[in-house]
PDB file of C-alpha atoms in Angstrom:
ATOM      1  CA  UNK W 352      40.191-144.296 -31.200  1.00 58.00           C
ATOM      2  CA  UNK W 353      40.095-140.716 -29.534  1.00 56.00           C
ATOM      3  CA  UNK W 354      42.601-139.949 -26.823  1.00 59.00           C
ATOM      4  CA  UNK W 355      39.214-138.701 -24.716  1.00 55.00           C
ATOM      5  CA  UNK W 356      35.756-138.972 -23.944  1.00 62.00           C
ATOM      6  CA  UNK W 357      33.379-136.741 -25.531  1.00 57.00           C
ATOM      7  CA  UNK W 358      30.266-135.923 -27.668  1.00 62.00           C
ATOM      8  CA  UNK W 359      30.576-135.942 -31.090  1.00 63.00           C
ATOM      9  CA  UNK W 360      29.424-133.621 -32.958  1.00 61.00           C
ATOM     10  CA  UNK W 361      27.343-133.567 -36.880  1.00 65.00           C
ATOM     11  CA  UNK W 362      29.721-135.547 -39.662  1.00 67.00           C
ATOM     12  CA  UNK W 363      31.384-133.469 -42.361  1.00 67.00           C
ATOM     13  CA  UNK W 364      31.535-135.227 -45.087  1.00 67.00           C
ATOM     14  CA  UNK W 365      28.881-137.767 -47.069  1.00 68.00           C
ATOM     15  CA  UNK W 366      29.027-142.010 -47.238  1.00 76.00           C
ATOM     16  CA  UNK W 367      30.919-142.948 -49.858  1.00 70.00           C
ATOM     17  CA  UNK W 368      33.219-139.586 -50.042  1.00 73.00           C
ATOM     18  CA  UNK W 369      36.822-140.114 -51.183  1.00 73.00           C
ATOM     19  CA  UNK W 370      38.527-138.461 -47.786  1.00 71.00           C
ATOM     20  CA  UNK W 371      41.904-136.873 -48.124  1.00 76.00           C
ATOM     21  CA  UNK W 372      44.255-137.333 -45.438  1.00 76.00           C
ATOM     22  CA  UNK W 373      43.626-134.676 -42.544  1.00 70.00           C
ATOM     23  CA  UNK W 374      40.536-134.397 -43.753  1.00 69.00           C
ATOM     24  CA  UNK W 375      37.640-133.459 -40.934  1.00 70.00           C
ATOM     25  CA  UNK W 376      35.110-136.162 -40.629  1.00 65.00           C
ATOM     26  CA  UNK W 377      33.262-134.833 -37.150  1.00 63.00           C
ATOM     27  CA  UNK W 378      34.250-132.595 -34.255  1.00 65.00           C
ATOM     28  CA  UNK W 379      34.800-134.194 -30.873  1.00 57.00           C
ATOM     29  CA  UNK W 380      34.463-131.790 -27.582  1.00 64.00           C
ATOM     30  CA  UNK W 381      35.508-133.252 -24.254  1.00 64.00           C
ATOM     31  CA  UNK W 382      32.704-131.369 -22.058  1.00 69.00           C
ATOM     32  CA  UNK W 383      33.045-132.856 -18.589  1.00 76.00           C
ATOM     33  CA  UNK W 384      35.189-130.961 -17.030  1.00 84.00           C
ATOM     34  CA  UNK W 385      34.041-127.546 -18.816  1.00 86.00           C
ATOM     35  CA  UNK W 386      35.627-124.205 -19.117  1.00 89.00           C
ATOM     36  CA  UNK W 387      33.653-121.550 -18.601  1.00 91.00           C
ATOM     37  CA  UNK W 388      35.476-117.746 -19.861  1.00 92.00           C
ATOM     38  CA  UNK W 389      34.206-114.321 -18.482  1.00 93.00           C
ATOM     39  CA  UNK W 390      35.407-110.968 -18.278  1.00 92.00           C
ATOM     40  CA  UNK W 391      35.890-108.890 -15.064  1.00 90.00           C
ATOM     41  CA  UNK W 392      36.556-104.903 -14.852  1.00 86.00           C
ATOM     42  CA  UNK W 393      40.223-104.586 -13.601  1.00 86.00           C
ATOM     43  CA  UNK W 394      39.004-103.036 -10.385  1.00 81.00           C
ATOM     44  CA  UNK W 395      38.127-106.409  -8.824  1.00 82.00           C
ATOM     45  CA  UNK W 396      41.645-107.732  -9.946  1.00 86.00           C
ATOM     46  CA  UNK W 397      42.551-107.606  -6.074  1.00 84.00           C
ATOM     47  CA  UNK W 398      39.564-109.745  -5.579  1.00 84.00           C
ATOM     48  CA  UNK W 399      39.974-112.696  -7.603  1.00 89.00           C
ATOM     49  CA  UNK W 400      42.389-115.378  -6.696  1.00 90.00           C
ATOM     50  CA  UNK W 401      43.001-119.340  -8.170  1.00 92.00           C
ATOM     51  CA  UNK W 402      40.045-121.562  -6.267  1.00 91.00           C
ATOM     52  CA  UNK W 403      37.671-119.148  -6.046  1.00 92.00           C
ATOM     53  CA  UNK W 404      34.135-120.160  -6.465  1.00 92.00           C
ATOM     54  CA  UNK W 405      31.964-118.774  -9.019  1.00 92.00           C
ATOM     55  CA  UNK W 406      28.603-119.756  -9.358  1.00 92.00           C
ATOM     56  CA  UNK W 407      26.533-119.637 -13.280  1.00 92.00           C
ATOM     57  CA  UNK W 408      23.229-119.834 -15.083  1.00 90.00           C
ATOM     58  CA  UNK W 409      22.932-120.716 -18.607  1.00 88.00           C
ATOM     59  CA  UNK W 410      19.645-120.583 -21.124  1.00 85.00           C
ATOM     60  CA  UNK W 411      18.750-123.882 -21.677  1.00 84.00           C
ATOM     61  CA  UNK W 412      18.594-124.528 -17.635  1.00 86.00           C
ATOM     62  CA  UNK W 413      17.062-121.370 -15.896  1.00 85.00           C
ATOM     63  CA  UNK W 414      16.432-122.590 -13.136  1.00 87.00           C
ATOM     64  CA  UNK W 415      19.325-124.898 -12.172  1.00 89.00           C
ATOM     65  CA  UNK W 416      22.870-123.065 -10.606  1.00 90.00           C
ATOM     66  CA  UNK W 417      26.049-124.232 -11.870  1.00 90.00           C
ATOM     67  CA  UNK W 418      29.186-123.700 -10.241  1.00 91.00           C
ATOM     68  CA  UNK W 419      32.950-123.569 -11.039  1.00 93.00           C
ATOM     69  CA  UNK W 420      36.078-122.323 -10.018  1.00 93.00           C
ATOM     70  CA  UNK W 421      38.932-120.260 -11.238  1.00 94.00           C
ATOM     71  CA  UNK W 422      41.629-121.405 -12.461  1.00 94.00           C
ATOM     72  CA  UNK W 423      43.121-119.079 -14.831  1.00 93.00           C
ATOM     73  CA  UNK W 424      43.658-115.143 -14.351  1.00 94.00           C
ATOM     74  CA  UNK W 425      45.139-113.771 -17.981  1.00 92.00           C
ATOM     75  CA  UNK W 426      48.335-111.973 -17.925  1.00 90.00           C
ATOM     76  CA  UNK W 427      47.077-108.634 -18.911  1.00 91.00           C
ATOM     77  CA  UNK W 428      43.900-106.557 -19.328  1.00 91.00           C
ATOM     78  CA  UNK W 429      42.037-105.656 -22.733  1.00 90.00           C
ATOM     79  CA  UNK W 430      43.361-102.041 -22.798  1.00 88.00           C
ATOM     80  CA  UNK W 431      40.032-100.955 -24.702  1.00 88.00           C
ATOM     81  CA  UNK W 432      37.450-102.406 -22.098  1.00 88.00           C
ATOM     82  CA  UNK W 433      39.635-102.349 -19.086  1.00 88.00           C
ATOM     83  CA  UNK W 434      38.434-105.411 -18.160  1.00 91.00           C
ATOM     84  CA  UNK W 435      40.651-109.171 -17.959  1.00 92.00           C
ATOM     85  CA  UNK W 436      39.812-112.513 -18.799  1.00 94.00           C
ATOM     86  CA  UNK W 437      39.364-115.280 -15.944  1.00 94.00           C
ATOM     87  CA  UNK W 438      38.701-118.980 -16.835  1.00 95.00           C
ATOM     88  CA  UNK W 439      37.086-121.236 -14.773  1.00 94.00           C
ATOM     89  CA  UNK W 440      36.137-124.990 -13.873  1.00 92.00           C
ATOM     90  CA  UNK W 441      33.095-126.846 -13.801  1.00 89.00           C
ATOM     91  CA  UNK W 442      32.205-130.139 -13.184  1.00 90.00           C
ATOM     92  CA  UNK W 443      29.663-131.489 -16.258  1.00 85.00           C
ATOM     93  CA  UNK W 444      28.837-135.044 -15.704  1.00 83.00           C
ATOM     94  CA  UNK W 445      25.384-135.154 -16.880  1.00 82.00           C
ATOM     95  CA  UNK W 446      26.356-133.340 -20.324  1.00 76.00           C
ATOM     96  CA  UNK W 447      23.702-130.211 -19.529  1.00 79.00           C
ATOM     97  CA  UNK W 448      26.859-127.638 -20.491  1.00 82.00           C
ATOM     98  CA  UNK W 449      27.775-127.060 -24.155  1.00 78.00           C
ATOM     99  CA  UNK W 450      30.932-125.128 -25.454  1.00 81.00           C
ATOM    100  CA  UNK W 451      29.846-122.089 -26.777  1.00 81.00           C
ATOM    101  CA  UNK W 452      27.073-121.579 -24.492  1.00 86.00           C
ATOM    102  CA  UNK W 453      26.598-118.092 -23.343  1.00 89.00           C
ATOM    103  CA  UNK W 454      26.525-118.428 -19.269  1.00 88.00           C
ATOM    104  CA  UNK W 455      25.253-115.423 -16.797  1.00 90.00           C
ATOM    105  CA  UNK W 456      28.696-115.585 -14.111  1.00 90.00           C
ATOM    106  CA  UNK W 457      28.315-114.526 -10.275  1.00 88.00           C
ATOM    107  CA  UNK W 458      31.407-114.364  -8.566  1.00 88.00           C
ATOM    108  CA  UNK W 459      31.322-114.802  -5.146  1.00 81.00           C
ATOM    109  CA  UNK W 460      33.587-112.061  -3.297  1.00 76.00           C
ATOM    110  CA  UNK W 461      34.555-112.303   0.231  1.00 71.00           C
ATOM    111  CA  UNK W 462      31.844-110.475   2.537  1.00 73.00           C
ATOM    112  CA  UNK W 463      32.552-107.355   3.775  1.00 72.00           C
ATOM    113  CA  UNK W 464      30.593-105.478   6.958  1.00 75.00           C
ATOM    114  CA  UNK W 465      30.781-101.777   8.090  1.00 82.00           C
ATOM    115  CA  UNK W 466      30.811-100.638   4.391  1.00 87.00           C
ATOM    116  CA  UNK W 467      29.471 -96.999   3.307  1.00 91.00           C
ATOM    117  CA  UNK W 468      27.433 -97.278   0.232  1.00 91.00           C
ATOM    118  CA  UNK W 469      25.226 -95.487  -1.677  1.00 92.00           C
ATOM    119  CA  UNK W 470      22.455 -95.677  -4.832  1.00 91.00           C
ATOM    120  CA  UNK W 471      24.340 -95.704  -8.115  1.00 90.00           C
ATOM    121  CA  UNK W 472      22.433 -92.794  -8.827  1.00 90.00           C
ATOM    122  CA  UNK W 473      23.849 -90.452  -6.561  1.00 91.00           C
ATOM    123  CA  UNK W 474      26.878 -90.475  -8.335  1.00 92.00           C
ATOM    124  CA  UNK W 475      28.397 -88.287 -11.197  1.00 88.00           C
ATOM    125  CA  UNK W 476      30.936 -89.440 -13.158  1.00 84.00           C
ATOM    126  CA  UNK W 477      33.343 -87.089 -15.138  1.00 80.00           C
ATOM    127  CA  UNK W 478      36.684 -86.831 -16.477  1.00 81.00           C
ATOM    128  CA  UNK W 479      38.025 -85.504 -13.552  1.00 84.00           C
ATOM    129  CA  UNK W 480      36.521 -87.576 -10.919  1.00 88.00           C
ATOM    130  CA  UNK W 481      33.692 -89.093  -9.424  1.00 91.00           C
ATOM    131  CA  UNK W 482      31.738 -86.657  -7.120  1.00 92.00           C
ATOM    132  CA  UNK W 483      28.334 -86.632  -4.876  1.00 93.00           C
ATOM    133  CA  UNK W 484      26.912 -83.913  -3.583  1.00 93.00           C
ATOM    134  CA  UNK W 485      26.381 -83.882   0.420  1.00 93.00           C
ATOM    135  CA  UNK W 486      23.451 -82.177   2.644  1.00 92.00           C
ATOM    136  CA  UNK W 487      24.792 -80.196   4.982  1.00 92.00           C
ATOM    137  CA  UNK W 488      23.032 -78.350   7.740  1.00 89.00           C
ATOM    138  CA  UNK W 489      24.419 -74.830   8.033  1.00 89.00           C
ATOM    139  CA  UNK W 490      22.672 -72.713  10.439  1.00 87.00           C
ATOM    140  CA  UNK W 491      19.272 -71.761  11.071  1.00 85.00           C
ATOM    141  CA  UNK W 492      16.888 -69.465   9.448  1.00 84.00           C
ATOM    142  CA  UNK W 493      14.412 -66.274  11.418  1.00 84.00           C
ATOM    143  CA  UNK W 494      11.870 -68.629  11.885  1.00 86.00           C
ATOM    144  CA  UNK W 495      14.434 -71.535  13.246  1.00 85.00           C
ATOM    145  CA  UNK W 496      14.537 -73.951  10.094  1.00 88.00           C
ATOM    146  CA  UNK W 497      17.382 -75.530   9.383  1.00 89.00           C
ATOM    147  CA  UNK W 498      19.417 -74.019   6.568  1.00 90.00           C
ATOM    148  CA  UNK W 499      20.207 -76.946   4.253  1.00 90.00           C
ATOM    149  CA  UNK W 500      23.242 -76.701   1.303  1.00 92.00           C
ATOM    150  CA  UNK W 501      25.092 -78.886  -0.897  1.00 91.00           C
ATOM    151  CA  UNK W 502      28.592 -79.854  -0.977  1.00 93.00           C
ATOM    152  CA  UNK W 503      29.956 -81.487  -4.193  1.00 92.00           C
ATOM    153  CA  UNK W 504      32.820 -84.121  -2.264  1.00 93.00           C
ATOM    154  CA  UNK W 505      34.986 -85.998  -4.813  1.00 93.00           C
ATOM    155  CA  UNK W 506      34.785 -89.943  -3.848  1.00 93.00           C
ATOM    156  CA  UNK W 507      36.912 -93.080  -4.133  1.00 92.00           C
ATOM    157  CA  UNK W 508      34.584 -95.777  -5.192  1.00 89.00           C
ATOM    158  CA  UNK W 509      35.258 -99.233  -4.733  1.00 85.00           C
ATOM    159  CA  UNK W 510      32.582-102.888  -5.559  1.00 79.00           C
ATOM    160  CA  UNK W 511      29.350-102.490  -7.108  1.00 79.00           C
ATOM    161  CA  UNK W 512      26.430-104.823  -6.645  1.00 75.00           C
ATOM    162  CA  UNK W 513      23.661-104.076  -8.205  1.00 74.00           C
ATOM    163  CA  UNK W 514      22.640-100.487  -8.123  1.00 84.00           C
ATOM    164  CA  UNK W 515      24.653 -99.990  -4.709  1.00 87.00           C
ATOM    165  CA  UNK W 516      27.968 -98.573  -4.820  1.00 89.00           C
ATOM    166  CA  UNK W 517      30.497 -98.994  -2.209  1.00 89.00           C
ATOM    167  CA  UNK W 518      32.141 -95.710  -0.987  1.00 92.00           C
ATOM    168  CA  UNK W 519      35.733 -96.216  -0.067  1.00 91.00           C
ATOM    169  CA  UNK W 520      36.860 -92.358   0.761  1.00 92.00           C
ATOM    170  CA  UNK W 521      35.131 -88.996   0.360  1.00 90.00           C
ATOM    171  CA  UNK W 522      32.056 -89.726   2.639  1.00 91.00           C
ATOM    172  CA  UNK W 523      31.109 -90.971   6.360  1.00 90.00           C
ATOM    173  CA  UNK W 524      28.219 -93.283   7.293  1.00 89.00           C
ATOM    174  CA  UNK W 525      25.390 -91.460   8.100  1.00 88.00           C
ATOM    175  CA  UNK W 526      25.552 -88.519   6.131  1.00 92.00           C
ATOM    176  CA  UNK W 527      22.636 -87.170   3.473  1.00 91.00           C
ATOM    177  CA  UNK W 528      23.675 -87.357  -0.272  1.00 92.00           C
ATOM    178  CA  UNK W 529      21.896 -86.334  -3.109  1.00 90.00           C
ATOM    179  CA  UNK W 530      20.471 -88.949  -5.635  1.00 88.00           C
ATOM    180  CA  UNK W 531      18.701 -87.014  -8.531  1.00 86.00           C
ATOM    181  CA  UNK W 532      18.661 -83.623 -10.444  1.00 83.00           C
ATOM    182  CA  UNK W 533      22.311 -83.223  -9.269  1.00 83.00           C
ATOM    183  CA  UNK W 534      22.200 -81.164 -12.946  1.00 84.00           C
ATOM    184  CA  UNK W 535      20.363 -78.421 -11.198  1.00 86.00           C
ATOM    185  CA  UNK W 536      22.762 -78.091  -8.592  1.00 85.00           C
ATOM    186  CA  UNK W 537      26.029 -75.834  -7.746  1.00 86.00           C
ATOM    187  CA  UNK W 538      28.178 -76.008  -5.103  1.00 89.00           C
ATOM    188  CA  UNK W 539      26.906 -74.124  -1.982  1.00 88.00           C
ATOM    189  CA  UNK W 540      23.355 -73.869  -2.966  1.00 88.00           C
ATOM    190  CA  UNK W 541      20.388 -73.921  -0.645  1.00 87.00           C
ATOM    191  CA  UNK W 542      18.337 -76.868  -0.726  1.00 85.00           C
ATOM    192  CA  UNK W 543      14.944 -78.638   0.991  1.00 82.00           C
ATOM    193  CA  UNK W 544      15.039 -82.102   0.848  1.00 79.00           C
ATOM    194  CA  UNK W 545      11.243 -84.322  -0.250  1.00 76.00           C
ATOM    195  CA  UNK W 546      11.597 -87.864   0.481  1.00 70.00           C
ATOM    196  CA  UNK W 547       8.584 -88.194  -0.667  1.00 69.00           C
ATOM    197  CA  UNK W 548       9.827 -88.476  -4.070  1.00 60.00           C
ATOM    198  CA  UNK W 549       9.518 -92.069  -5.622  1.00 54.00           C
ATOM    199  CA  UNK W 550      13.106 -93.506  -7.298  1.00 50.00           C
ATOM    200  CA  UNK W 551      12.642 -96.609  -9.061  1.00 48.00           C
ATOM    201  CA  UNK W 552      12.205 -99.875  -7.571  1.00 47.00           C
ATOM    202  CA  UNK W 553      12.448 -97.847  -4.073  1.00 41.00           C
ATOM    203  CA  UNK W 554       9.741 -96.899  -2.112  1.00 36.00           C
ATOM    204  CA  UNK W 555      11.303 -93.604  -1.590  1.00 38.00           C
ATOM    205  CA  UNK W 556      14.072 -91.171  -2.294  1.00 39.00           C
ATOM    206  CA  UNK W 557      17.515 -92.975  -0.932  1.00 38.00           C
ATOM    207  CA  UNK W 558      19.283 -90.201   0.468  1.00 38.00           C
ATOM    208  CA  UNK W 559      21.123 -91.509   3.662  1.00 42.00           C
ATOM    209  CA  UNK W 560      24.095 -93.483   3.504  1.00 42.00           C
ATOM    210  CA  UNK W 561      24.461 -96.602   5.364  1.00 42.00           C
ATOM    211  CA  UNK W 562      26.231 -99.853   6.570  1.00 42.00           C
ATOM    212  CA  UNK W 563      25.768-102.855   4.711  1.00 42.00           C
TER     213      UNK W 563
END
């Protein structure tokens, strides 16, 4: 008799087969509870915490949201992907998890308000730092236009959702940042800004900051 309840899985061996002891006959997985494993990027270490909720979707129910919650943090991060292994959870009494199914994991992080954030695209990322470049007025022209350059700011990034990228230090709400052909630019130059330039999945160029 098994020391748990389970599903069994395909037999290993034929009827009639001589068995040696220890020999596998069939594998049996206890699935309810179920332990779901994920990987998190070592910046959102602060975030996570025993209890938290997480909520999943797996394949073979798309439209149906599981949740979980943590109950394991591992002891050290992967020092090749940066990122550290969390285990959670979830209830399974109706069987519809498997082990070994690949699940799509939303963690659900305390809310924050009053938080500067801009497109993902406005960012450059080198070895040195991350940096945006900033509209600045600076003066007037003959005729009374505003002179317009750009400032390349080094910035202290923090949680990213989506394509949004919070802003912890290097920029206020409210001011203009560039979010394409930041290639083209150099520090100081003289620019015009065209909002009427399309970015994906926005009706417009995003180039003000602002409060989430």
């Amino acid at each position: 008799m098994a020391p748990f309840d389970g599903k069994i899985g395909i037999r290993q061996v034929s009827l009639g087969q001589f068995l040696s002891a220890g020999t596998a006959v069939a594998s049996l997985q206890s699935v309810d509870p179920i332990y779901v494993q994920f990987n998190m990027p070592e910046q959102f270490l602060k975030n996570l915490y025993l209890g938290q909720p997480i909520q999943f979707t797996v394949s073979n129910f798309p439209n149906e949201t599981f949740t979980a919650k943590i109950d394991a943090i591992d002891s050290n991060v992967n020092t090749s992907t940066r990122n550290i292994l969390v285990e959670a959870t979830a209830p399974n009494p109706q069987g519809h998890l498997f082990p070994g199914v690949f699940a799509d994991v939303n963690v659900i992080l305390p809310q924050k308000n009053n938080v500067v954030t801009v497109p993902q695209t406005a960012i450059a990322y080198t070895l040195y730092g991350d940096t945006i470049f900033v509209v600045k007025q600076e003066g007037v022209d003959k005729q009374g236009k505003p002179i317009l350059r750009v400032r390349q700011r080094y910035v202290k990034i923090g949680e990213q959702r989506g394509n949004i990228i919070q802003i912890l230090d290097g920029l206020q709400a409210g001011e203009e940042v560039v979010t394409s052909g930041q290639l083209k630019l150099q520090e100081g130059m003289q620019v015009v800004i065209n909002n009427d330039v399309a970015m994906p999945s926005m009706s417009k160029e995003y180039l003000k900051t602002h409060n989430e």
